[in-house]
Amino acid sequence: AIYIGVETDNNFSFTGSVGSGAAQVYQAFNLLFTAIFLVELCLRLFALRALFFRDSWNLFDFVLVAISVADTIVAFGQTGEESSSFLSILRLLKGFRVARVLRL
């Protein structure tokens, strides 16, 4: 939840200042969290193998990590103030990560 709050603050505060230090720190944390989630997903896939795909929460996590990886790849491919509706959609979908925390 804190990460999503920082991302929202980043979207409002750092628009147009991609080269600033704060934006670079944010991008580094974004990459770090994406890598951590990707490693976690790979470990669960390795441990559970075919059983992984029988649990709907695992499928949900799989989709969220795939969206996060795609968003990270697209974000690093952008230069300057290029704006893409695809990137905006990916960032919106990343908001569903909160549901991971709230699952009962």
Short mmCIF file of C-alpha atoms in Angstrom, two decimals:
data_model
loop_
_atom_site.label_atom_id
_atom_site.label_comp_id
_atom_site.label_asym_id
_atom_site.label_seq_id
_atom_site.Cartn_x
_atom_site.Cartn_y
_atom_site.Cartn_z
CA ALA A 1 0.00 0.00 0.00
CA ILE A 2 2.89 2.35 0.78
CA TYR A 3 4.46 1.58 -2.60
CA ILE A 4 1.23 2.44 -4.42
CA GLY A 5 0.96 5.69 -2.47
CA VAL A 6 4.51 6.61 -3.46
CA GLU A 7 3.73 5.71 -7.07
CA THR A 8 0.68 7.97 -7.03
CA ASP A 9 2.68 10.79 -5.46
CA ASN A 10 5.39 10.21 -8.06
CA ASN A 11 2.90 10.49 -10.91
CA PHE A 12 1.67 13.87 -9.64
CA SER A 13 4.94 15.34 -8.33
CA PHE A 14 7.59 14.26 -10.82
CA THR A 15 5.85 14.68 -14.14
CA GLY A 16 8.26 16.28 -16.55
CA SER A 17 11.30 15.71 -14.32
CA VAL A 18 12.26 12.20 -15.32
CA GLY A 19 15.96 12.92 -14.83
CA SER A 20 15.54 14.19 -11.27
CA GLY A 21 17.08 12.31 -8.37
CA ALA A 22 13.75 11.54 -6.73
CA ALA A 23 12.37 10.06 -9.95
CA GLN A 24 15.48 7.91 -10.34
CA VAL A 25 15.12 6.63 -6.78
CA TYR A 26 11.48 5.82 -7.46
CA GLN A 27 12.41 3.95 -10.65
CA ALA A 28 15.07 1.99 -8.73
CA PHE A 29 12.51 0.97 -6.09
CA ASN A 30 10.02 0.06 -8.81
CA LEU A 31 12.61 -2.21 -10.40
CA LEU A 32 13.56 -3.69 -7.02
CA PHE A 33 9.97 -4.54 -6.06
CA THR A 34 9.24 -5.95 -9.50
CA ALA A 35 12.32 -8.17 -9.23
CA ILE A 36 11.33 -9.35 -5.75
CA PHE A 37 7.79 -10.21 -6.89
CA LEU A 38 9.17 -11.97 -9.97
CA VAL A 39 11.60 -14.09 -7.91
CA GLU A 40 8.80 -14.97 -5.47
CA LEU A 41 6.57 -16.02 -8.35
CA CYS A 42 9.30 -18.14 -9.94
CA LEU A 43 10.00 -19.88 -6.62
CA ARG A 44 6.31 -20.67 -6.15
CA LEU A 45 6.06 -21.93 -9.74
CA PHE A 46 9.08 -24.17 -9.16
CA ALA A 47 7.78 -25.47 -5.81
CA LEU A 48 4.15 -26.05 -6.80
CA ARG A 49 4.62 -26.87 -10.50
CA ALA A 50 1.21 -27.76 -12.01
CA LEU A 51 -0.59 -27.18 -8.70
CA PHE A 52 0.29 -23.50 -8.98
CA PHE A 53 -2.33 -22.95 -11.68
CA ARG A 54 -5.15 -24.58 -9.67
CA ASP A 55 -5.31 -21.76 -7.13
CA SER A 56 -7.06 -18.61 -8.31
CA TRP A 57 -4.92 -16.38 -6.06
CA ASN A 58 -1.78 -17.74 -7.70
CA LEU A 59 -3.23 -16.93 -11.11
CA PHE A 60 -4.09 -13.45 -9.87
CA ASP A 61 -0.50 -12.97 -8.63
CA PHE A 62 0.82 -14.29 -11.95
CA VAL A 63 -1.19 -11.70 -13.89
CA LEU A 64 -0.12 -8.88 -11.55
CA VAL A 65 3.55 -9.77 -11.82
CA ALA A 66 3.27 -10.06 -15.61
CA ILE A 67 1.68 -6.59 -15.75
CA SER A 68 4.38 -5.18 -13.46
CA VAL A 69 7.17 -6.68 -15.58
CA ALA A 70 5.57 -5.35 -18.78
CA ASP A 71 5.15 -1.91 -17.19
CA THR A 72 8.78 -1.87 -16.11
CA ILE A 73 10.00 -2.87 -19.58
CA VAL A 74 7.84 -0.24 -21.27
CA ALA A 75 8.82 2.45 -18.73
CA PHE A 76 12.54 1.85 -19.27
CA GLY A 77 12.00 1.96 -23.03
CA GLN A 78 10.45 5.42 -22.90
CA THR A 79 12.47 8.56 -23.34
CA GLY A 80 11.60 12.04 -22.14
CA GLU A 81 7.93 12.81 -21.84
CA GLU A 82 6.57 10.19 -24.21
CA SER A 83 3.16 9.19 -23.01
CA SER A 84 1.49 5.97 -23.96
CA SER A 85 -2.06 4.92 -23.24
CA PHE A 86 -0.76 1.36 -22.95
CA LEU A 87 1.58 2.42 -20.16
CA SER A 88 -1.25 4.25 -18.40
CA ILE A 89 -3.43 1.15 -18.54
CA LEU A 90 -0.63 -1.00 -17.14
CA ARG A 91 -0.10 1.40 -14.24
CA LEU A 92 -3.81 1.42 -13.52
CA LEU A 93 -3.89 -2.37 -13.45
CA LYS A 94 -0.94 -2.42 -11.06
CA GLY A 95 -3.31 -0.85 -8.54
CA PHE A 96 -4.85 -4.28 -8.13
CA ARG A 97 -1.78 -5.25 -6.09
CA VAL A 98 -3.65 -3.87 -3.11
CA ALA A 99 -6.01 -6.84 -3.47
CA ARG A 100 -3.07 -9.13 -2.71
CA VAL A 101 -2.78 -7.51 0.69
CA LEU A 102 -6.52 -7.62 1.32
CA ARG A 103 -7.16 -11.24 0.34
CA LEU A 104 -8.88 -13.14 3.08
#
